Short mmCIF file of C-alpha atoms and ligand atoms in Angstrom, two decimals:
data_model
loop_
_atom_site.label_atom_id
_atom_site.label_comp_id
_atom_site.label_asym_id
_atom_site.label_seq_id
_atom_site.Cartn_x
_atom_site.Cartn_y
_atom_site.Cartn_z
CA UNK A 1 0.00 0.00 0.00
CA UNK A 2 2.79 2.14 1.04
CA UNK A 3 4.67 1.58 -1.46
CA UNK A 4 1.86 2.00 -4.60
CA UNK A 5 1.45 5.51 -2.66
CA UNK A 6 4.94 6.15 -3.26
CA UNK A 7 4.81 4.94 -6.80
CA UNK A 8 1.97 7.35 -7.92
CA UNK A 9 3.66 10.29 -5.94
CA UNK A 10 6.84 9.78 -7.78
CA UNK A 11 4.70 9.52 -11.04
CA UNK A 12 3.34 12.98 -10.18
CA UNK A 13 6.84 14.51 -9.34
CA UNK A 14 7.82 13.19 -12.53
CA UNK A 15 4.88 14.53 -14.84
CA UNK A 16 5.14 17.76 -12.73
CA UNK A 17 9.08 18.04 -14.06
CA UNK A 18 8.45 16.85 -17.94
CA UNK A 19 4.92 17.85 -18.80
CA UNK A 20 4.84 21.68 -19.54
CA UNK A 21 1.16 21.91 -19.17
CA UNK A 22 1.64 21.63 -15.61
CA UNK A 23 3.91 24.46 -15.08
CA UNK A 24 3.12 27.49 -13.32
CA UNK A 25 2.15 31.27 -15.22
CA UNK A 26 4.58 33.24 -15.20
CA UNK A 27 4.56 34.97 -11.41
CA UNK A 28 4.05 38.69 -11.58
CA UNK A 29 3.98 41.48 -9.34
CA UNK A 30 1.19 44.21 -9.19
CA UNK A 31 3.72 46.44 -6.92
CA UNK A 32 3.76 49.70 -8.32
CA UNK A 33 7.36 50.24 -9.79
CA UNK A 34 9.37 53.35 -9.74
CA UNK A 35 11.87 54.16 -12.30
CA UNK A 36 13.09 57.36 -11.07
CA UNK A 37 15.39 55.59 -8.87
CA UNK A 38 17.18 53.34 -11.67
CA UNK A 39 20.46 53.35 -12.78
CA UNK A 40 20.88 55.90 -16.23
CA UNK A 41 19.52 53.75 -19.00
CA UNK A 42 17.69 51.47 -17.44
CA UNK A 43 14.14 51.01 -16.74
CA UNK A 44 11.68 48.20 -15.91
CA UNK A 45 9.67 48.63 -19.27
CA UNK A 46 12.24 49.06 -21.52
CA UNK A 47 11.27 46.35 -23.91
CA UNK A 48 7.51 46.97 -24.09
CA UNK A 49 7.39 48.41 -27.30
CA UNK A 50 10.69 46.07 -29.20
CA UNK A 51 9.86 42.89 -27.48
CA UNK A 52 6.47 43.18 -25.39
CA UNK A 53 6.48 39.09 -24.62
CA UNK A 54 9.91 39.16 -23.70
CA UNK A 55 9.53 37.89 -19.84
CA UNK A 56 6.80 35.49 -21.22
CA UNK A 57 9.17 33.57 -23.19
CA UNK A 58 12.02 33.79 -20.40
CA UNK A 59 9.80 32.09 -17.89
CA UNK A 60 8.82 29.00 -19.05
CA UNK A 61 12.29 28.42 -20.66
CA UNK A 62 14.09 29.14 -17.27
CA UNK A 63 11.53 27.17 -15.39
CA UNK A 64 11.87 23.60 -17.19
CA UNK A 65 15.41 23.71 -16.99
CA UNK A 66 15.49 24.75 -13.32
CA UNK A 67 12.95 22.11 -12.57
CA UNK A 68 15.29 19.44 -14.51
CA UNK A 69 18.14 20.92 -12.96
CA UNK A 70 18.00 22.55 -9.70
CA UNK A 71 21.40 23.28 -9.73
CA UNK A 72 21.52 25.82 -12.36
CA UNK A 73 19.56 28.25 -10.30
CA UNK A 74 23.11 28.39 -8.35
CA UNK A 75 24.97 28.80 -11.94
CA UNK A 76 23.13 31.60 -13.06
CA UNK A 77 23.35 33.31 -9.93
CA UNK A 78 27.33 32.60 -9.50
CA UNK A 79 27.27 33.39 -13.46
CA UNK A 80 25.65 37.01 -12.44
CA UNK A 81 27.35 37.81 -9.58
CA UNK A 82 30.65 37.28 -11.54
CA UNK A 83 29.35 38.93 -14.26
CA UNK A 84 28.39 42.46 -12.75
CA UNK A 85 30.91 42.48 -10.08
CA UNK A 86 34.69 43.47 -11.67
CA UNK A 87 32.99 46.28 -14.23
CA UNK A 88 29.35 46.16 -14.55
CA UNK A 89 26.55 43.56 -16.09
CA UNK A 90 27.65 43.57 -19.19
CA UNK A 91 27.73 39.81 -20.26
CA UNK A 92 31.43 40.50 -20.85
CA UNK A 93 31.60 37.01 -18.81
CA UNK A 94 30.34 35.00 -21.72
CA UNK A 95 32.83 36.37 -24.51
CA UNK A 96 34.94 33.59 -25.75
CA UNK A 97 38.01 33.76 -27.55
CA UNK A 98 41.51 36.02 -26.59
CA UNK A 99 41.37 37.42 -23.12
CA UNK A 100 38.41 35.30 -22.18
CA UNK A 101 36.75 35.95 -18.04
CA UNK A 102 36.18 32.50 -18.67
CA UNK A 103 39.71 31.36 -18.54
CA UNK A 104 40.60 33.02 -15.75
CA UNK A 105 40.76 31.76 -12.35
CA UNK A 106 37.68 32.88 -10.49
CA UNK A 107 35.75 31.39 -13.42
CA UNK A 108 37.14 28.50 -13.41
CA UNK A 109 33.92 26.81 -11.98
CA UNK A 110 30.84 28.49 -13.29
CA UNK A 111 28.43 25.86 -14.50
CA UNK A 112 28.56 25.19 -18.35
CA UNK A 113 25.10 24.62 -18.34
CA UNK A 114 23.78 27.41 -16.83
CA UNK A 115 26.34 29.22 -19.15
CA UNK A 116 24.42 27.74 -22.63
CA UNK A 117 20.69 28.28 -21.54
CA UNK A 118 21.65 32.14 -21.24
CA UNK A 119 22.26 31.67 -25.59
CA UNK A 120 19.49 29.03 -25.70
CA UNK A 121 17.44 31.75 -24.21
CA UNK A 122 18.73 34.42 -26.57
CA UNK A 123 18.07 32.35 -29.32
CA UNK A 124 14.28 32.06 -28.11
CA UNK A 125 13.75 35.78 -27.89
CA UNK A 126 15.47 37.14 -30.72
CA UNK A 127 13.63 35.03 -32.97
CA UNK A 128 10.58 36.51 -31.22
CA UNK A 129 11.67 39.85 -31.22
CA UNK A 130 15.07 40.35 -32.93
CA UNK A 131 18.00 41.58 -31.98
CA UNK A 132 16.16 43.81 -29.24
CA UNK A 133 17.41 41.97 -26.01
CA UNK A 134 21.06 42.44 -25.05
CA UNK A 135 22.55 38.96 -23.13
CA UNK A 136 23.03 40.90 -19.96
CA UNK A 137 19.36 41.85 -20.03
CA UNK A 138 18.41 38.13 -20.36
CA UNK A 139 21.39 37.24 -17.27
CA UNK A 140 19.21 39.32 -15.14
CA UNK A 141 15.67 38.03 -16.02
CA UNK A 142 16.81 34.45 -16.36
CA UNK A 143 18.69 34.69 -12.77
CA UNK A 144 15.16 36.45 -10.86
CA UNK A 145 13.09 33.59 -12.56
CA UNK A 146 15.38 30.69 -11.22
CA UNK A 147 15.63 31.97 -8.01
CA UNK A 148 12.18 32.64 -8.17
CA UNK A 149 11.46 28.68 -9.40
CA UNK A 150 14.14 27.27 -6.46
CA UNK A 151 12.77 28.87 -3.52
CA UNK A 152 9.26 28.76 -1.64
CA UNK A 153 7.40 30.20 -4.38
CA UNK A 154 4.06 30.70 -1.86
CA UNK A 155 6.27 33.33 0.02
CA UNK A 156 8.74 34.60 -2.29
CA UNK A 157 8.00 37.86 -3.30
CA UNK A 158 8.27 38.13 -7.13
CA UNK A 159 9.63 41.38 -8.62
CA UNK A 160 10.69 43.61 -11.76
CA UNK A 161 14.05 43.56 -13.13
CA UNK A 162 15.32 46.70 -14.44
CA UNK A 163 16.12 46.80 -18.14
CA UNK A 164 18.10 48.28 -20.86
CA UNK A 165 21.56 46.82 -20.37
CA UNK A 166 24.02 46.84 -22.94
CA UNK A 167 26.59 43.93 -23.76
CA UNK A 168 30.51 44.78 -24.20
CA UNK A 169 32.66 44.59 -26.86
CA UNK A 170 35.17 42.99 -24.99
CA UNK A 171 36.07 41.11 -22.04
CA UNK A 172 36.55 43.09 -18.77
CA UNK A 173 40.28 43.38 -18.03
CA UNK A 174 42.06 40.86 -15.85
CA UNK A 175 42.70 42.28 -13.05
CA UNK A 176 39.08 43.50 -12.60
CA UNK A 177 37.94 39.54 -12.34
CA UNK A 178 40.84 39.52 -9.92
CA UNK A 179 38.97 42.33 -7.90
CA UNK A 180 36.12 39.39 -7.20
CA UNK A 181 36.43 38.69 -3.64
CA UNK A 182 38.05 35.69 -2.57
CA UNK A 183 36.77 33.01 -0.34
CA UNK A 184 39.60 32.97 2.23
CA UNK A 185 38.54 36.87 2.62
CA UNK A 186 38.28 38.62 6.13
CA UNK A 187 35.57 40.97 6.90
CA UNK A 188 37.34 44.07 6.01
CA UNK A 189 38.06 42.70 2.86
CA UNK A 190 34.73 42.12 1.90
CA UNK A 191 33.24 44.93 3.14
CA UNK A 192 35.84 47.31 1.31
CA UNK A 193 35.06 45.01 -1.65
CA UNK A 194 31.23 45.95 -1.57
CA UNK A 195 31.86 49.57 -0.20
CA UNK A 196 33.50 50.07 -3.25
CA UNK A 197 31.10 49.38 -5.69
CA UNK A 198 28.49 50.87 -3.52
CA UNK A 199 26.88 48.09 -1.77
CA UNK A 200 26.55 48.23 2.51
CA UNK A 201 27.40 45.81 4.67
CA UNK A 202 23.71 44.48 4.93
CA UNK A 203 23.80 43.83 0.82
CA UNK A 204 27.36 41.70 1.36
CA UNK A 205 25.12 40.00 4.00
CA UNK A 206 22.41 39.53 2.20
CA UNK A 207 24.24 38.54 -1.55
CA UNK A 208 25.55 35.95 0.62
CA UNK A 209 22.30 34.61 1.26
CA UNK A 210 23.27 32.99 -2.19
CA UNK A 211 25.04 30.41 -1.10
CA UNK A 212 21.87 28.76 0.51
CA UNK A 213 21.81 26.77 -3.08
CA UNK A 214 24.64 25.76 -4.75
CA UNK A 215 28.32 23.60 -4.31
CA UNK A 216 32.08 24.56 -4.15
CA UNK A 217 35.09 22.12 -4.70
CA UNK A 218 37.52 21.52 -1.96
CA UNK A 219 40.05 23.85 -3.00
CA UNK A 220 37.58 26.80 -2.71
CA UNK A 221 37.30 26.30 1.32
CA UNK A 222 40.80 24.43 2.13
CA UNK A 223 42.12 27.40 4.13
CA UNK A 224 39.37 26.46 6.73
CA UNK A 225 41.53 23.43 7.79
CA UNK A 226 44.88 25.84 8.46
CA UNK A 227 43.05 28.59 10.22
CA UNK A 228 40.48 27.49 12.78
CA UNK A 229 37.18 29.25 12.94
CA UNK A 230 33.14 28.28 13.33
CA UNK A 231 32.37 24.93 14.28
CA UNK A 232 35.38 22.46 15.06
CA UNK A 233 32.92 19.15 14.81
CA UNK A 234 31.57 20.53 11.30
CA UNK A 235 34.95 21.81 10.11
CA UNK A 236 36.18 18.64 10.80
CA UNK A 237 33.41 17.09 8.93
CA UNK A 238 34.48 19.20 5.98
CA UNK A 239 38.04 18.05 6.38
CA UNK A 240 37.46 14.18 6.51
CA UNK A 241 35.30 14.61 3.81
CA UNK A 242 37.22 16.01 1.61
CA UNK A 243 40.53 13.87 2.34
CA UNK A 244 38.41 10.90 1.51
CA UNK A 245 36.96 12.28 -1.66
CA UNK A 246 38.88 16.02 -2.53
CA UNK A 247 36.59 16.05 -5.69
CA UNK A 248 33.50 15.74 -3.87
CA UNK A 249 31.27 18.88 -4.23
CA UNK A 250 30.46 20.19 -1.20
CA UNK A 251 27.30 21.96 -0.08
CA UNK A 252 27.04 25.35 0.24
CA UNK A 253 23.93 25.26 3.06
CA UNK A 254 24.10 22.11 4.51
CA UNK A 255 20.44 21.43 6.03
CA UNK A 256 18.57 22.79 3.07
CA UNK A 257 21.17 22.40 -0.32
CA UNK A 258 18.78 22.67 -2.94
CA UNK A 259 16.19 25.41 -1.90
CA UNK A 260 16.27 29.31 -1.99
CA UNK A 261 15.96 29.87 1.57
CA UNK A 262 17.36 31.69 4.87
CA UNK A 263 18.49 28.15 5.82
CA UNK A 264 22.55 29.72 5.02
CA UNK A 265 21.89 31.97 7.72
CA UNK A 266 20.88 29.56 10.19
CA UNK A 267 24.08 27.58 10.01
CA UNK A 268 25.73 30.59 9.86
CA UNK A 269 24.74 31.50 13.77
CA UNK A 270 25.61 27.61 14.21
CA UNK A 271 29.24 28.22 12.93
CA UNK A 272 28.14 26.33 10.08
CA UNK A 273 29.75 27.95 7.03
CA UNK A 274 31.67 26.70 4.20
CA UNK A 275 33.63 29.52 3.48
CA UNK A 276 36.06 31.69 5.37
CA UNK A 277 34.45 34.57 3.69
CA UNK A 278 30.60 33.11 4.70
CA UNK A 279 32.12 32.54 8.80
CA UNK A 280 33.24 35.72 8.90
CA UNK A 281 29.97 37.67 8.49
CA UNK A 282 29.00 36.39 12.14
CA UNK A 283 31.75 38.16 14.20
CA UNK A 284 32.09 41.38 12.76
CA UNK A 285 30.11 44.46 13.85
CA UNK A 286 28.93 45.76 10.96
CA UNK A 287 27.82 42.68 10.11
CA UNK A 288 26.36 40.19 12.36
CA UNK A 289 23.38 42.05 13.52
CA UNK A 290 22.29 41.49 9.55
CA UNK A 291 23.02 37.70 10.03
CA UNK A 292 20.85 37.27 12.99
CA UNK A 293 18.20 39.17 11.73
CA UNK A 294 18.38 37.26 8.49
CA UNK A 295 18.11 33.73 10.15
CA UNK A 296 15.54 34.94 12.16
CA UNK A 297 13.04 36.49 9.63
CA UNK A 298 12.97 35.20 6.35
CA UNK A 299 10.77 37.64 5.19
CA UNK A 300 13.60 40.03 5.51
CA UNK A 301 15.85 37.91 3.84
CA UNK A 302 13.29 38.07 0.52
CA UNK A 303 13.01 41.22 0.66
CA UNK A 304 16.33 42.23 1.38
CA UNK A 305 17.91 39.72 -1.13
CA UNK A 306 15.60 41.25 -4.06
CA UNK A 307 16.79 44.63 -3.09
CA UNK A 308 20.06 44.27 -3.30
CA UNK A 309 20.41 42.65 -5.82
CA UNK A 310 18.20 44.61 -7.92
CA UNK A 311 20.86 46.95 -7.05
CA UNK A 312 23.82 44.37 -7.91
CA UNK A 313 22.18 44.31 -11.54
CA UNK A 314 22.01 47.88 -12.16
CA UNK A 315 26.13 47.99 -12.27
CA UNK A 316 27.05 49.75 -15.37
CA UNK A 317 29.97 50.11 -16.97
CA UNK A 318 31.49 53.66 -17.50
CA UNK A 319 33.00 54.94 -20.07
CA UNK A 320 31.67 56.42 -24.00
CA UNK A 321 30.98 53.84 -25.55
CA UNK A 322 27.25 51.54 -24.13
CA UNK A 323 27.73 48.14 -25.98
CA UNK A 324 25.72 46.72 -28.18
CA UNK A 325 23.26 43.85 -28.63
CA UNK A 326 24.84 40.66 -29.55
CA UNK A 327 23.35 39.34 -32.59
CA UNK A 328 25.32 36.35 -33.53
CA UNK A 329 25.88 34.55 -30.02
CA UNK A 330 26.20 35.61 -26.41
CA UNK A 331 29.76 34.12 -26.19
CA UNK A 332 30.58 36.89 -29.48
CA UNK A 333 30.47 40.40 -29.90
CA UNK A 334 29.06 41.45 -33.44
CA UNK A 335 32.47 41.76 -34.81
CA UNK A 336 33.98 38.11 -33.82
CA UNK A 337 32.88 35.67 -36.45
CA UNK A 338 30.77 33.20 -34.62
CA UNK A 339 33.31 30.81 -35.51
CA UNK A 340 35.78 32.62 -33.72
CA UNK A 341 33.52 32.73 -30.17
CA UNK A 342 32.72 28.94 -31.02
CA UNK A 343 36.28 27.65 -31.81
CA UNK A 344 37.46 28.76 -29.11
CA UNK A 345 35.34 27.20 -26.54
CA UNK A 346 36.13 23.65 -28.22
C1 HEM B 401 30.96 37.65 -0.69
C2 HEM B 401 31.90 37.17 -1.44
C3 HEM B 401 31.80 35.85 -2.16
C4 HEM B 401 32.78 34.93 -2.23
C5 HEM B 401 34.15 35.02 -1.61
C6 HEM B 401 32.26 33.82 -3.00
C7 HEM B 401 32.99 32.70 -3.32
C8 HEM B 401 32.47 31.57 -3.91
C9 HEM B 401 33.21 30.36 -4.20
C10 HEM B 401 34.69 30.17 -3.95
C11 HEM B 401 32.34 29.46 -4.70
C12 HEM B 401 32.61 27.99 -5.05
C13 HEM B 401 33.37 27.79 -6.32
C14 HEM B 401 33.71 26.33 -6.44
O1 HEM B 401 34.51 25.86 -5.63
O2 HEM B 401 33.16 25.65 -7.31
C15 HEM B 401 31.05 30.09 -4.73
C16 HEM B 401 29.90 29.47 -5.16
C17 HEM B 401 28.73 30.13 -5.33
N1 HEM B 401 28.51 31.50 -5.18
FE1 HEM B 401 29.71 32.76 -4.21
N2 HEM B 401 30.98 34.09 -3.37
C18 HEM B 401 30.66 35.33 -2.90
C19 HEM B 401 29.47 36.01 -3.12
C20 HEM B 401 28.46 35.52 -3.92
C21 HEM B 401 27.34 36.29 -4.39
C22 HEM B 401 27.16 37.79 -4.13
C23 HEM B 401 26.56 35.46 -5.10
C24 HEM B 401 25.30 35.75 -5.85
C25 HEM B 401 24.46 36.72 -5.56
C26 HEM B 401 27.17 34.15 -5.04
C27 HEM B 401 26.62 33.00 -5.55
C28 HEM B 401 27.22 31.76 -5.51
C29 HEM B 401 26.55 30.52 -5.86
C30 HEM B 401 25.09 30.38 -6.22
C31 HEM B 401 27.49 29.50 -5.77
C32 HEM B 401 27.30 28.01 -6.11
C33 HEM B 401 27.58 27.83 -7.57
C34 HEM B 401 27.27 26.45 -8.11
O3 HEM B 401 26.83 25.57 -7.38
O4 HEM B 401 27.47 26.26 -9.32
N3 HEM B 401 28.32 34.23 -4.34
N4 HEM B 401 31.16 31.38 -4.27
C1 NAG B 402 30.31 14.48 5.09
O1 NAG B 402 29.91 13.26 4.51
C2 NAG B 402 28.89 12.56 5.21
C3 NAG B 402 28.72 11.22 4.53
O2 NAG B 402 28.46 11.40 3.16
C4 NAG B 402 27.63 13.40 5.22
O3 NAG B 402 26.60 12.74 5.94
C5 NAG B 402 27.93 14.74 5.88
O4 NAG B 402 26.80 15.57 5.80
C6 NAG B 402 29.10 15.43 5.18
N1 NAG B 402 29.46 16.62 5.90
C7 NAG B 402 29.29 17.85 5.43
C8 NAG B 402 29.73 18.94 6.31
O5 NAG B 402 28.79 18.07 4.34
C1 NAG B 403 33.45 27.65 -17.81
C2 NAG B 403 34.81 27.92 -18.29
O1 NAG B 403 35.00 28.33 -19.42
N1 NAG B 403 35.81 27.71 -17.41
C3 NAG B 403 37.20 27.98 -17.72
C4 NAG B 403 37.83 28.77 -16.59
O2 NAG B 403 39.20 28.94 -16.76
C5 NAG B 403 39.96 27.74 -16.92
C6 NAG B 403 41.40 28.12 -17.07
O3 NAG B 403 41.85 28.87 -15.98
C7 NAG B 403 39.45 26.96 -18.13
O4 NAG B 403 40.17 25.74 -18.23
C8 NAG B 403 37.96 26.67 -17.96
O5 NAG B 403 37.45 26.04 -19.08
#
């Protein structure tokens, strides 16, 4: 009997996953927006006129594949963060070819995956609307809907994305992907990170939050076992884990891996972090009163999240010359050859 029950459930689960009819509308919010407060450029109806379906045709896309793959509602949002952090959201990440982000480093682990869907998505609205929507527009819809799709949709507040982004013409420079924080960071460093490209203390705290989904190799937290800090019995854990298997992915919230909730903050007032930079948010002043508060209300943690990083995704770059809409592929500008973006990532 039990077990029939179990059957049919996992029938459901499965038809829920493959049959599109049972998907959700797309969520929307009847908040009234204000784009007087936007970055220069950028508002949240930019594309009504040049592409009026344009989050229609994100939604669904974005929302099968996170359904099929959970995880890469943790590769788009790494994929943003690293994105908009060293010079603006640009989609300068994606570029293939000389001087790639992508072969540097901090990149080194983005998800492939979550890297293609952002073109598979391109593909779907330019043939819609044309060459209207610039990649770094569709980064930013694409990452709300799958964090939208991974967490507890009944209480997630859903919200507008501005838009009008531009894409570069070029990779952003080395040493600005250096500028991405590192995960054996102290406080100061972080906070001096964010200060600097305008974010408070409470928006490190909260863009943390991220790492409630998601997984980082060994090498990404292996400081923790030199320098002791949050829970000895779980950085021990950590440690025997990851002599027995140093490939093994490891978890970035522990209790609750695969949802979009303030579960990371929790473990966080347990001295349950993975990373240095994650531990450190509890015993610094400016910080830990937003960790507590976090854990404890996770209504702030929606709200706050979507704030800042509505504010994350208004990063521009300066300088003359906007960008352009790429036409061809969002791994080439309009002047590589396709071939040239594609070769390159063989
Ligand atoms: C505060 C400074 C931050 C540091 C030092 C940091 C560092 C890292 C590192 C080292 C990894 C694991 C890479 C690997 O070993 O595979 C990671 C994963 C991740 N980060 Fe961060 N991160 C930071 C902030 C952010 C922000 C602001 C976001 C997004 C808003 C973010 C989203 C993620 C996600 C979702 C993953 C999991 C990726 C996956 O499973 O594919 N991180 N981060
Ligand atoms: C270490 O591995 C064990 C066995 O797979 C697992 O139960 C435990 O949760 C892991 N520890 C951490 C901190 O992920
Ligand atoms: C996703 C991706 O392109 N990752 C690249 C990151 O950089 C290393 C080299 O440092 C490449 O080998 C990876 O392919």
């Amino acid at each position: 009997m039990a077990s029939s029950c179990r059957a049919i459930l996992a029938l459901c689960l499965l038809a829920a996953v493959l049959c599109p009819a049972l998907s959700r509308p797309r969520p929307f919010t009847s908040l009234p927006v204000d784009d007087s407060r936007l970055a220069n450029g950028l508002s949240y109806d930019f594309h009504a006129n040049s592409c009026p379906n344009l989050q229609d045709i994100v939604w669904p896309i974005v929302e099968s594949a996170v359904l099929g793959e959970i995880a890469l509602a943790a590769g788009l949002l790494r994929i943003f963060f690293h994105d908009c952090f060293p010079q603006g959201c640009d989609a300068s990440l994606l570029l293939k070819g000389a001087n790639s982000e992508l072969d540097l480093a901090p990149n080194l682990t983005l998800q492939p995956r979550a890297l293609q869907l952002i073109e598979d998505i391109r593909v779907k609205v330019h043939a819609a609307c044309g060459a209207t929507v610039s990649c770094a527009d569709i980064i930013a819809l694409a990452t709300r809907d799958a964090v939208f799709v991974a967490g507890e949709s009944e209480v997630f507040y859903f919200y507008e994305m501005p838009l009008g982004r531009f894409d570069s013409k070029a990779p952003a420079s080395s040493s600005a992907v250096f500028d991405l924080p590192q995960p054996s960071a102290d406080a100061n460093t972080l906070i001096d990170s964010f200060k600097s490209r305008n974010l408070e203390p409470i928006d490190l705290v909260a863009l943390s939050g991220a790492h409630t989904v998601g997984k980082a190799h060994c090498s990404s937290f292996s400081d923790r076992f030199t320098f002791p800090r949050g829970d000895a019995a779980f950085v021990g854990q950590l440690r025997d884990n990851c002599t027995s298997d140093p490939n093994r992915l490891q978890d970035l919230d522990v209790a609750t891996p695969i949802v979009f909730d303030n579960t990371y903050f929790k473990n966080l007032m347990e001295g349950k972090g993975v990373f240095t930079s994650d531990v450190v948010l509890v015993s610094d002043s400016r910080t830990d009163w937003g960790v507590k508060g976090l854990a404890e209300n996770k209504w702030w943690f929606y709200s706050q999240f979507r704030d800042s990083l509505v504010k994350l995704s208004q990063f521009q770059p300066t300088g003359e010359d906007v960008g352009e809409i790429r036409r061809n592929s969002c791994f080439a500008t309009n002047g590589q050859s396709d071939q040239e973006g594609f070769a390159a990532s063989a």
